[in-house]
Coordinates of C-alpha atoms in Angstrom, one line a residue:
M650 CA 42.7 -84.3 -67.3
D651 CA 45.2 -87.0 -66.4
Q652 CA 47.4 -86.8 -63.5
T653 CA 49.1 -89.8 -63.5
P654 CA 52.2 -90.5 -60.8
I655 CA 55.0 -92.6 -62.5
N656 CA 56.1 -95.4 -60.1
G657 CA 59.8 -95.4 -58.8
G658 CA 60.5 -92.1 -57.5
R659 CA 59.4 -88.4 -57.5
R660 CA 58.3 -88.4 -60.8
A661 CA 54.9 -87.5 -62.2
S662 CA 53.0 -87.1 -65.5
I663 CA 50.3 -84.5 -66.6
E664 CA 48.2 -84.4 -69.5
R665 CA 46.0 -81.3 -69.5
N666 CA 43.5 -80.7 -72.4
T667 CA 41.3 -77.6 -72.9
T668 CA 39.8 -75.8 -75.9
E669 CA 43.0 -73.6 -76.1
T670 CA 45.7 -75.9 -75.4
R671 CA 46.7 -79.6 -75.3
I672 CA 49.9 -80.0 -72.9
Q673 CA 51.7 -83.1 -71.7
V674 CA 54.4 -82.8 -69.3
A675 CA 56.8 -85.6 -67.7
L676 CA 59.2 -84.7 -64.8
D677 CA 61.5 -86.4 -62.5
L678 CA 62.6 -84.3 -59.5
D679 CA 65.7 -86.4 -58.9
G680 CA 67.0 -86.2 -62.5
T681 CA 70.0 -84.9 -64.2
G682 CA 68.7 -81.9 -65.9
V683 CA 67.8 -83.7 -69.2
Y684 CA 65.1 -81.8 -71.1
D685 CA 62.9 -82.3 -74.2
V686 CA 60.9 -79.1 -74.5
K687 CA 58.5 -78.4 -77.5
T688 CA 56.0 -75.7 -76.8
G689 CA 55.9 -74.1 -80.3
I690 CA 57.4 -70.9 -78.7
G691 CA 61.1 -70.7 -79.1
F692 CA 62.0 -68.4 -76.3
L693 CA 59.7 -70.1 -74.1
D694 CA 61.4 -73.4 -75.0
H695 CA 64.7 -71.9 -74.2
M696 CA 63.4 -70.6 -70.7
L697 CA 62.0 -74.1 -69.6
E698 CA 65.3 -75.8 -71.0
Q699 CA 67.2 -73.5 -68.6
L700 CA 64.7 -74.4 -65.8
S701 CA 65.4 -78.3 -66.3
R702 CA 69.2 -77.8 -66.7
H703 CA 69.8 -75.8 -63.4
S704 CA 67.4 -77.5 -61.3
L705 CA 68.5 -81.1 -62.3
M706 CA 65.0 -81.6 -62.9
D707 CA 64.3 -83.8 -65.9
L708 CA 61.6 -82.2 -68.0
T709 CA 59.8 -83.4 -71.1
V710 CA 57.1 -80.8 -72.4
R711 CA 54.8 -81.1 -75.5
A712 CA 52.4 -78.4 -76.1
D713 CA 50.0 -77.7 -78.8
G714 CA 48.1 -74.3 -78.4
D715 CA 46.3 -71.6 -80.1
L716 CA 49.4 -69.7 -81.3
H717 CA 47.5 -68.2 -84.3
I718 CA 45.7 -66.2 -81.6
D719 CA 48.9 -65.2 -79.5
Y720 CA 51.2 -66.9 -77.1
H721 CA 49.2 -66.2 -73.9
H722 CA 47.3 -69.6 -73.5
T723 CA 50.3 -71.7 -74.1
T724 CA 52.6 -69.9 -71.9
E725 CA 50.1 -69.8 -69.1
D726 CA 48.9 -73.2 -69.6
S727 CA 52.5 -74.7 -69.7
G728 CA 53.2 -73.1 -66.3
I729 CA 49.9 -74.9 -65.0
A730 CA 51.0 -78.0 -66.4
I731 CA 54.5 -78.0 -65.2
G732 CA 53.3 -76.7 -61.5
M733 CA 50.9 -79.5 -61.4
A734 CA 53.6 -82.1 -61.9
V735 CA 55.9 -80.7 -59.5
A736 CA 53.1 -80.8 -57.0
K737 CA 52.2 -84.4 -57.9
A738 CA 56.0 -85.6 -57.8
L739 CA 56.3 -84.2 -54.4
G740 CA 53.1 -85.7 -53.1
D741 CA 52.8 -85.1 -49.3
R742 CA 56.1 -83.3 -49.4
K743 CA 57.5 -85.4 -46.5
G744 CA 61.3 -85.0 -46.1
I745 CA 61.8 -82.0 -48.4
Q746 CA 64.0 -79.2 -47.2
R747 CA 60.8 -77.0 -48.2
Y748 CA 62.8 -73.6 -48.5
G749 CA 65.2 -72.5 -51.3
H750 CA 66.6 -69.3 -52.4
S751 CA 69.1 -68.2 -55.2
Y752 CA 70.9 -65.2 -56.6
I753 CA 71.8 -65.5 -60.1
P754 CA 74.0 -63.1 -61.8
M755 CA 74.2 -62.6 -65.6
D756 CA 76.4 -60.2 -67.1
E757 CA 74.9 -56.8 -65.9
T758 CA 72.1 -58.5 -64.3
L759 CA 71.2 -59.8 -60.9
T760 CA 67.9 -61.7 -59.7
R761 CA 66.9 -63.3 -56.5
V762 CA 64.2 -65.9 -56.1
A763 CA 63.2 -67.4 -52.8
L764 CA 60.5 -70.0 -52.5
D765 CA 58.5 -72.1 -49.9
F766 CA 56.9 -75.4 -51.0
S767 CA 54.2 -74.5 -48.3
N768 CA 51.2 -75.6 -50.3
R769 CA 49.9 -72.0 -49.9
P770 CA 50.6 -70.5 -53.5
Y771 CA 51.4 -66.9 -53.4
L772 CA 53.5 -64.8 -56.3
I773 CA 55.4 -61.7 -55.5
W774 CA 56.8 -60.4 -58.7
K775 CA 59.2 -57.4 -58.9
V776 CA 60.4 -57.7 -62.4
A777 CA 60.1 -54.7 -64.8
F778 CA 61.0 -54.8 -68.6
T779 CA 62.1 -51.9 -70.8
R780 CA 60.8 -53.6 -73.8
D781 CA 57.2 -54.8 -74.7
K782 CA 58.7 -57.9 -76.4
I783 CA 61.9 -60.2 -76.5
G784 CA 61.7 -61.2 -80.3
D785 CA 58.2 -61.9 -80.9
F786 CA 57.2 -63.1 -77.1
D787 CA 55.5 -60.3 -75.2
T788 CA 57.4 -59.7 -71.8
E789 CA 54.3 -59.3 -70.1
L790 CA 53.7 -63.1 -70.3
F791 CA 56.4 -63.9 -68.2
R792 CA 54.5 -62.9 -65.0
E793 CA 51.8 -65.2 -66.3
W794 CA 54.0 -68.0 -66.5
F795 CA 55.5 -67.8 -62.9
Q796 CA 52.0 -67.0 -61.6
A797 CA 50.4 -70.2 -63.1
F798 CA 53.6 -72.3 -61.9
A799 CA 53.0 -70.9 -58.5
M800 CA 49.6 -71.6 -57.9
A801 CA 49.6 -75.1 -59.5
A802 CA 52.8 -76.1 -57.8
G803 CA 51.5 -75.0 -54.2
V804 CA 54.5 -72.7 -53.8
T805 CA 55.2 -69.4 -52.3
L806 CA 57.3 -67.7 -54.7
H807 CA 59.4 -64.4 -54.7
V808 CA 61.0 -63.1 -57.6
E809 CA 62.9 -59.9 -57.6
N810 CA 65.1 -58.6 -60.4
L811 CA 67.6 -56.4 -58.3
Y812 CA 69.1 -54.6 -61.3
G813 CA 69.7 -55.1 -65.0
E814 CA 69.4 -53.4 -68.5
N815 CA 69.2 -56.7 -71.0
N816 CA 65.6 -57.8 -71.1
H817 CA 66.9 -61.2 -72.3
H818 CA 69.4 -61.4 -69.4
I819 CA 66.5 -60.4 -66.9
V820 CA 64.1 -62.9 -67.7
E821 CA 66.7 -65.9 -68.2
S822 CA 68.2 -64.8 -64.8
C823 CA 64.6 -65.4 -63.3
Y824 CA 64.1 -68.7 -64.5
K825 CA 67.9 -69.8 -63.5
A826 CA 67.3 -68.5 -60.1
L827 CA 63.8 -70.3 -59.9
A828 CA 65.5 -73.4 -61.1
R829 CA 68.2 -73.4 -58.5
A830 CA 65.7 -72.4 -55.6
L831 CA 63.5 -75.2 -56.7
R832 CA 66.6 -77.7 -56.4
A833 CA 67.2 -76.5 -52.8
G834 CA 63.6 -76.7 -51.9
V835 CA 62.7 -80.2 -53.2
E836 CA 66.0 -81.7 -51.9
I837 CA 65.5 -84.4 -49.3
D838 CA 66.8 -83.7 -45.6
P839 CA 68.5 -86.7 -44.7
R840 CA 68.0 -85.8 -41.0
K841 CA 64.0 -85.7 -41.5
R842 CA 63.5 -87.9 -44.5
D843 CA 60.3 -89.0 -43.1
A844 CA 58.8 -86.0 -41.7
V845 CA 56.7 -83.3 -43.2
P846 CA 58.6 -80.1 -42.7
S847 CA 55.8 -78.3 -40.6
T848 CA 54.9 -78.2 -36.9
K849 CA 51.5 -78.9 -38.0
G850 CA 52.6 -82.1 -39.6
T851 CA 50.9 -81.0 -42.9
L852 CA 51.5 -78.5 -45.3
G853 CA 49.1 -76.2 -46.5
G854 CA 46.5 -73.8 -44.9
S855 CA 47.7 -71.1 -42.6
L856 CA 51.0 -71.3 -40.4

């Protein structure tokens, strides 16, 4: 598994290969929201494009997974690889705002995401779907993606759909809210550019 930082900014590339998936990710936290995503799963591509566009994180993803079985491994492992790349790009997390939150309305739907780039991964997921599938994508896999991303990125992540009816709107608002909260959390604080945002001087472990 290659975890190669890219010189010249908060960028990173990850290559993660298993017997189930082969995934390459490159990202730039200080980008403009340019994306090039191909996972073999159309709906997942659409969600990752939303993540890039609304966080302003440039994102390239190539995934080759065992889709002949189902979408589980590719979905989960893409979350792991993107989370790993975010963590690598953040480095020691010096100077970041650390916290972010966002409310995203999408027609009848409203979703809230709050996060802490604490390096203490945790997921609270309060999102319910009324359908088992959106197209051919199992809705239960969305939690798997967010769980994988949170663990690999080292982020405490709370995702809550406050209300909504359309399942497409519900999940898309989750990704867009994550994107906006991520954008806020990784932003550099000009008043504390050289300091880790913790009284301990490091992020990770207990408060």
